[in-house]
């Protein structure tokens, strides 16, 4: 079945460092890809998405490019802030099959001032 | 700013008691999902509805959990009887299927359940 694999955390970086969180997926169809973020004590929020190959999703300085050839959707940010500390979930939706969104296990990010 | 609301936000109960969690999806959304989040298991899909009809509840322990949508503005998740292993944060999410390429879920703030 469809699945998402993302790098295990926690990831600890200093403020203004470059961030990459790796994500790869397995899907039988042509999925849409997402990154969700969960701040402490809150529900998940959509951070960005991409619906077709080579699309780049971006929001709040974060970017991810849909790479069909490598089945990847890595999350990047050029300069992280303390406020970016959260758990990040990579996810996919194979809308042609059903309405479910398949989530990865999440990567906890700590940013040190 | 439309949001998914969940009540209660926190619930502490004793083993064996019934627990009911409520969710109000975003008005106009046609899919509703219940998830459970724990440190050990991460985020697990328990059940979901489309147009109020249950489509998949394979993630739920059937003997004690039940999920319903009495109307389009309310989804409920019940646990009876509750057990300590049910302690978790329960999230409701709703979504609107506009097209195969335009679909995402909006999460509520969660209900933190503690069963002692």
mmCIF file of C-alpha atoms in Angstrom:
data_model
loop_
_atom_site.group_PDB
_atom_site.id
_atom_site.type_symbol
_atom_site.label_atom_id
_atom_site.label_comp_id
_atom_site.label_asym_id
_atom_site.label_seq_id
_atom_site.Cartn_x
_atom_site.Cartn_y
_atom_site.Cartn_z
ATOM 1 C CA UNK A 1 0.000 0.000 0.000
ATOM 2 C CA UNK A 2 0.885 3.667 -0.093
ATOM 3 C CA UNK A 3 3.390 4.864 2.491
ATOM 4 C CA UNK A 4 5.535 7.795 3.516
ATOM 5 C CA UNK A 5 8.987 7.593 5.079
ATOM 6 C CA UNK A 6 10.609 10.591 6.644
ATOM 7 C CA UNK A 7 13.822 11.074 8.561
ATOM 8 C CA UNK A 8 13.685 10.344 12.237
ATOM 9 C CA UNK A 9 14.199 13.110 14.695
ATOM 10 C CA UNK A 10 14.737 14.948 16.717
ATOM 11 C CA UNK A 11 16.629 17.385 14.551
ATOM 12 C CA UNK A 12 18.400 20.129 16.482
ATOM 13 C CA UNK A 13 19.739 23.195 14.714
ATOM 14 C CA UNK A 14 20.934 26.635 15.643
ATOM 15 C CA UNK A 15 18.952 29.675 14.610
ATOM 16 C CA UNK A 16 19.629 30.788 10.990
ATOM 17 C CA UNK A 17 20.891 27.322 10.005
ATOM 18 C CA UNK A 18 19.765 25.583 6.805
ATOM 19 C CA UNK A 19 17.104 22.930 7.250
ATOM 20 C CA UNK A 20 16.425 19.793 5.265
ATOM 21 C CA UNK A 21 13.958 17.117 6.336
ATOM 22 C CA UNK A 22 13.942 14.173 3.963
ATOM 23 C CA UNK A 23 10.755 12.491 2.814
ATOM 24 C CA UNK A 24 10.210 9.670 0.327
ATOM 25 C CA UNK A 25 6.995 8.003 -0.652
ATOM 26 C CA UNK A 26 5.547 4.878 -2.205
ATOM 27 C CA UNK A 27 2.299 5.124 -4.121
ATOM 28 C CA UNK A 28 0.544 3.032 -6.712
ATOM 29 C CA UNK A 29 -1.139 6.033 -8.302
ATOM 30 C CA UNK A 30 -0.173 9.676 -8.836
ATOM 31 C CA UNK A 31 -0.430 11.253 -5.404
ATOM 32 C CA UNK A 32 -0.582 14.799 -4.139
ATOM 33 C CA UNK A 33 2.118 15.518 -1.560
ATOM 34 C CA UNK A 34 1.938 17.616 1.582
ATOM 35 C CA UNK A 35 3.905 18.889 4.526
ATOM 36 C CA UNK A 36 1.963 19.489 7.718
ATOM 37 C CA UNK A 37 3.338 21.173 10.858
ATOM 38 C CA UNK A 38 2.234 20.624 14.452
ATOM 39 C CA UNK A 39 3.143 23.217 17.061
ATOM 40 C CA UNK A 40 3.078 22.203 20.733
ATOM 41 C CA UNK A 41 -0.425 21.656 22.032
ATOM 42 C CA UNK A 42 -2.068 22.165 18.654
ATOM 43 C CA UNK A 43 -3.454 20.151 15.772
ATOM 44 C CA UNK A 44 -1.698 19.677 12.456
ATOM 45 C CA UNK A 45 -1.700 22.571 9.993
ATOM 46 C CA UNK A 46 -1.049 22.371 6.299
ATOM 47 C CA UNK A 47 2.302 23.991 5.567
ATOM 48 C CA UNK A 48 2.585 23.434 1.817
ATOM 49 C CA UNK A 49 1.545 21.064 -0.937
ATOM 50 C CA UNK A 50 2.337 19.984 -4.489
ATOM 51 C CA UNK A 51 -0.003 18.148 -6.817
ATOM 52 C CA UNK A 52 2.166 17.144 -9.767
ATOM 53 C CA UNK A 53 5.740 16.335 -10.682
ATOM 54 C CA UNK A 54 8.229 19.219 -10.524
ATOM 55 C CA UNK A 55 5.735 21.421 -8.663
ATOM 56 C CA UNK A 56 7.289 23.407 -5.835
ATOM 57 C CA UNK A 57 5.198 24.106 -2.782
ATOM 58 C CA UNK A 58 6.237 27.021 -0.599
ATOM 59 C CA UNK A 59 5.034 28.832 2.494
ATOM 60 C CA UNK A 60 6.617 30.813 5.357
ATOM 61 C CA UNK A 61 10.079 30.372 3.849
ATOM 62 C CA UNK A 62 9.719 26.595 3.566
ATOM 63 C CA UNK A 63 9.919 24.847 0.202
ATOM 64 C CA UNK A 64 9.530 21.333 -1.144
ATOM 65 C CA UNK A 65 9.698 20.062 -4.722
ATOM 66 C CA UNK A 66 7.730 17.054 -5.999
ATOM 67 C CA UNK A 67 10.350 14.734 -7.491
ATOM 68 C CA UNK A 68 8.643 11.858 -9.268
ATOM 69 C CA UNK A 69 11.875 10.273 -10.473
ATOM 70 C CA UNK A 70 13.191 9.908 -6.933
ATOM 71 C CA UNK A 71 9.758 9.679 -5.246
ATOM 72 C CA UNK A 72 10.812 12.399 -2.842
ATOM 73 C CA UNK A 73 9.408 15.596 -1.346
ATOM 74 C CA UNK A 74 12.145 16.985 0.895
ATOM 75 C CA UNK A 75 11.372 20.010 3.055
ATOM 76 C CA UNK A 76 13.898 22.869 3.093
ATOM 77 C CA UNK A 77 14.285 26.265 4.664
ATOM 78 C CA UNK A 78 17.255 28.551 4.205
ATOM 79 C CA UNK A 79 17.331 30.141 7.656
ATOM 80 C CA UNK A 80 15.350 28.649 10.524
ATOM 81 C CA UNK A 81 13.999 30.544 13.496
ATOM 82 C CA UNK A 82 13.243 29.465 17.053
ATOM 83 C CA UNK A 83 9.548 29.760 16.197
ATOM 84 C CA UNK A 84 9.971 26.960 13.629
ATOM 85 C CA UNK A 85 10.387 24.449 16.457
ATOM 86 C CA UNK A 86 7.596 21.935 15.894
ATOM 87 C CA UNK A 87 6.871 18.464 14.531
ATOM 88 C CA UNK A 88 6.772 18.199 10.731
ATOM 89 C CA UNK A 89 4.756 15.524 8.916
ATOM 90 C CA UNK A 90 5.179 14.515 5.310
ATOM 91 C CA UNK A 91 1.997 13.120 3.771
ATOM 92 C CA UNK A 92 0.389 11.975 0.550
ATOM 93 C CA UNK A 93 -3.093 11.679 -0.833
ATOM 94 C CA UNK A 94 -3.929 9.330 -3.676
ATOM 95 C CA UNK A 95 -7.234 10.969 -4.380
ATOM 96 C CA UNK A 96 -7.949 8.595 -7.235
ATOM 97 C CA UNK A 97 -8.328 5.795 -4.680
ATOM 98 C CA UNK A 98 -9.937 7.338 -1.604
ATOM 99 C CA UNK A 99 -10.034 10.409 0.599
ATOM 100 C CA UNK A 100 -7.368 9.319 3.026
ATOM 101 C CA UNK A 101 -4.165 11.176 3.669
ATOM 102 C CA UNK A 102 -1.252 8.919 4.569
ATOM 103 C CA UNK A 103 1.069 10.567 7.100
ATOM 104 C CA UNK A 104 4.684 9.867 7.925
ATOM 105 C CA UNK A 105 5.702 9.413 11.541
ATOM 106 C CA UNK A 106 6.768 13.017 11.960
ATOM 107 C CA UNK A 107 10.115 14.709 12.564
ATOM 108 C CA UNK A 108 10.583 16.827 15.666
ATOM 109 C CA UNK A 109 12.613 19.973 15.038
ATOM 110 C CA UNK A 110 14.325 21.956 17.814
ATOM 111 C CA UNK A 111 15.839 25.318 16.999
ATOM 112 C CA UNK A 112 18.298 26.728 19.509
ATOM 113 C CA UNK A 113 18.658 30.501 19.903
ATOM 114 C CA UNK B 1 -11.632 32.189 9.724
ATOM 115 C CA UNK B 2 -13.309 28.760 9.522
ATOM 116 C CA UNK B 3 -11.953 26.166 11.931
ATOM 117 C CA UNK B 4 -12.642 22.662 13.117
ATOM 118 C CA UNK B 5 -13.733 22.725 16.739
ATOM 119 C CA UNK B 6 -13.462 19.900 19.236
ATOM 120 C CA UNK B 7 -14.882 19.448 22.705
ATOM 121 C CA UNK B 8 -13.783 18.838 25.346
ATOM 122 C CA UNK B 9 -10.171 19.941 24.993
ATOM 123 C CA UNK B 10 -9.144 17.850 27.979
ATOM 124 C CA UNK B 11 -10.803 14.876 29.613
ATOM 125 C CA UNK B 12 -9.702 12.859 32.622
ATOM 126 C CA UNK B 13 -11.772 9.813 33.441
ATOM 127 C CA UNK B 14 -11.574 6.548 35.283
ATOM 128 C CA UNK B 15 -11.217 3.202 33.619
ATOM 129 C CA UNK B 16 -14.582 1.758 32.639
ATOM 130 C CA UNK B 17 -16.320 5.083 32.111
ATOM 131 C CA UNK B 18 -17.866 6.182 28.829
ATOM 132 C CA UNK B 19 -16.131 8.986 26.977
ATOM 133 C CA UNK B 20 -17.714 11.055 24.215
ATOM 134 C CA UNK B 21 -15.690 13.432 22.099
ATOM 135 C CA UNK B 22 -17.341 15.885 19.740
ATOM 136 C CA UNK B 23 -16.229 17.588 16.580
ATOM 137 C CA UNK B 24 -17.756 20.349 14.494
ATOM 138 C CA UNK B 25 -16.276 20.213 10.986
ATOM 139 C CA UNK B 26 -15.843 23.282 8.839
ATOM 140 C CA UNK B 27 -19.161 24.236 7.295
ATOM 141 C CA UNK B 28 -19.444 22.827 3.800
ATOM 142 C CA UNK B 29 -16.750 20.184 4.186
ATOM 143 C CA UNK B 30 -17.866 16.725 3.095
ATOM 144 C CA UNK B 31 -15.240 14.485 4.699
ATOM 145 C CA UNK B 32 -14.524 14.007 8.409
ATOM 146 C CA UNK B 33 -11.686 12.023 9.942
ATOM 147 C CA UNK B 34 -10.858 10.848 13.453
ATOM 148 C CA UNK B 35 -7.198 10.308 14.375
ATOM 149 C CA UNK B 36 -5.437 9.239 17.538
ATOM 150 C CA UNK B 37 -1.941 10.447 18.384
ATOM 151 C CA UNK B 38 0.401 8.842 20.913
ATOM 152 C CA UNK B 39 4.127 9.039 21.407
ATOM 153 C CA UNK B 40 4.539 5.349 20.690
ATOM 154 C CA UNK B 41 2.260 4.916 17.667
ATOM 155 C CA UNK B 42 2.295 8.385 16.191
ATOM 156 C CA UNK B 43 -0.777 9.464 14.232
ATOM 157 C CA UNK B 44 -3.308 6.697 13.562
ATOM 158 C CA UNK B 45 -6.445 6.980 11.438
ATOM 159 C CA UNK B 46 -9.407 5.582 13.361
ATOM 160 C CA UNK B 47 -12.359 6.282 11.060
ATOM 161 C CA UNK B 48 -13.614 8.552 8.339
ATOM 162 C CA UNK B 49 -16.854 9.734 6.797
ATOM 163 C CA UNK B 50 -17.808 11.161 3.454
ATOM 164 C CA UNK B 51 -21.135 12.987 3.215
ATOM 165 C CA UNK B 52 -21.868 11.637 6.719
ATOM 166 C CA UNK B 53 -21.581 8.009 5.613
ATOM 167 C CA UNK B 54 -18.903 5.936 7.365
ATOM 168 C CA UNK B 55 -16.398 4.721 4.782
ATOM 169 C CA UNK B 56 -13.654 3.189 6.828
ATOM 170 C CA UNK B 57 -13.402 2.385 10.506
ATOM 171 C CA UNK B 58 -10.824 -0.346 10.241
ATOM 172 C CA UNK B 59 -8.475 1.562 12.534
ATOM 173 C CA UNK B 60 -10.880 1.465 15.471
ATOM 174 C CA UNK B 61 -11.143 -1.221 18.157
ATOM 175 C CA UNK B 62 -14.706 -2.183 17.298
ATOM 176 C CA UNK B 63 -15.618 -3.637 20.649
ATOM 177 C CA UNK B 64 -15.282 -0.334 22.503
ATOM 178 C CA UNK B 65 -15.085 2.506 19.984
ATOM 179 C CA UNK B 66 -17.860 3.936 17.852
ATOM 180 C CA UNK B 67 -17.975 6.922 15.520
ATOM 181 C CA UNK B 68 -21.071 8.636 14.165
ATOM 182 C CA UNK B 69 -22.197 11.755 12.320
ATOM 183 C CA UNK B 70 -25.720 12.548 13.515
ATOM 184 C CA UNK B 71 -25.779 15.550 11.171
ATOM 185 C CA UNK B 72 -23.433 17.495 8.920
ATOM 186 C CA UNK B 73 -22.298 19.767 11.751
ATOM 187 C CA UNK B 74 -21.443 17.140 14.348
ATOM 188 C CA UNK B 75 -19.220 14.089 14.497
ATOM 189 C CA UNK B 76 -18.826 12.022 17.651
ATOM 190 C CA UNK B 77 -16.328 9.454 18.853
ATOM 191 C CA UNK B 78 -17.329 7.316 21.806
ATOM 192 C CA UNK B 79 -15.304 4.936 23.918
ATOM 193 C CA UNK B 80 -17.204 2.534 26.165
ATOM 194 C CA UNK B 81 -15.715 1.255 28.383
ATOM 195 C CA UNK B 82 -12.538 3.311 28.426
ATOM 196 C CA UNK B 83 -9.178 1.788 29.325
ATOM 197 C CA UNK B 84 -5.839 3.340 30.339
ATOM 198 C CA UNK B 85 -4.349 2.401 26.938
ATOM 199 C CA UNK B 86 -6.885 4.751 25.314
ATOM 200 C CA UNK B 87 -5.020 7.721 26.787
ATOM 201 C CA UNK B 88 -3.985 9.832 23.809
ATOM 202 C CA UNK B 89 -4.804 12.994 21.909
ATOM 203 C CA UNK B 90 -7.750 12.523 19.568
ATOM 204 C CA UNK B 91 -7.933 14.764 16.515
ATOM 205 C CA UNK B 92 -10.799 15.444 14.215
ATOM 206 C CA UNK B 93 -10.117 16.734 10.712
ATOM 207 C CA UNK B 94 -12.404 17.794 7.908
ATOM 208 C CA UNK B 95 -11.891 18.314 4.206
ATOM 209 C CA UNK B 96 -13.666 19.238 0.988
ATOM 210 C CA UNK B 97 -13.141 17.147 -2.086
ATOM 211 C CA UNK B 98 -13.269 19.582 -4.977
ATOM 212 C CA UNK B 99 -11.228 17.528 -7.389
ATOM 213 C CA UNK B 100 -8.597 14.821 -7.330
ATOM 214 C CA UNK B 101 -5.932 17.509 -7.275
ATOM 215 C CA UNK B 102 -7.506 19.816 -4.739
ATOM 216 C CA UNK B 103 -7.851 18.104 -1.445
ATOM 217 C CA UNK B 104 -6.446 18.725 2.011
ATOM 218 C CA UNK B 105 -7.491 18.199 5.590
ATOM 219 C CA UNK B 106 -7.982 20.788 8.317
ATOM 220 C CA UNK B 107 -7.349 19.627 11.846
ATOM 221 C CA UNK B 108 -9.040 20.575 15.080
ATOM 222 C CA UNK B 109 -7.050 21.343 18.247
ATOM 223 C CA UNK B 110 -7.574 17.857 19.653
ATOM 224 C CA UNK B 111 -9.017 16.297 22.792
ATOM 225 C CA UNK B 112 -6.398 15.133 25.285
ATOM 226 C CA UNK B 113 -7.832 12.050 27.000
ATOM 227 C CA UNK B 114 -6.375 10.578 30.163
ATOM 228 C CA UNK B 115 -7.851 7.340 31.499
ATOM 229 C CA UNK B 116 -6.724 6.424 35.014
#
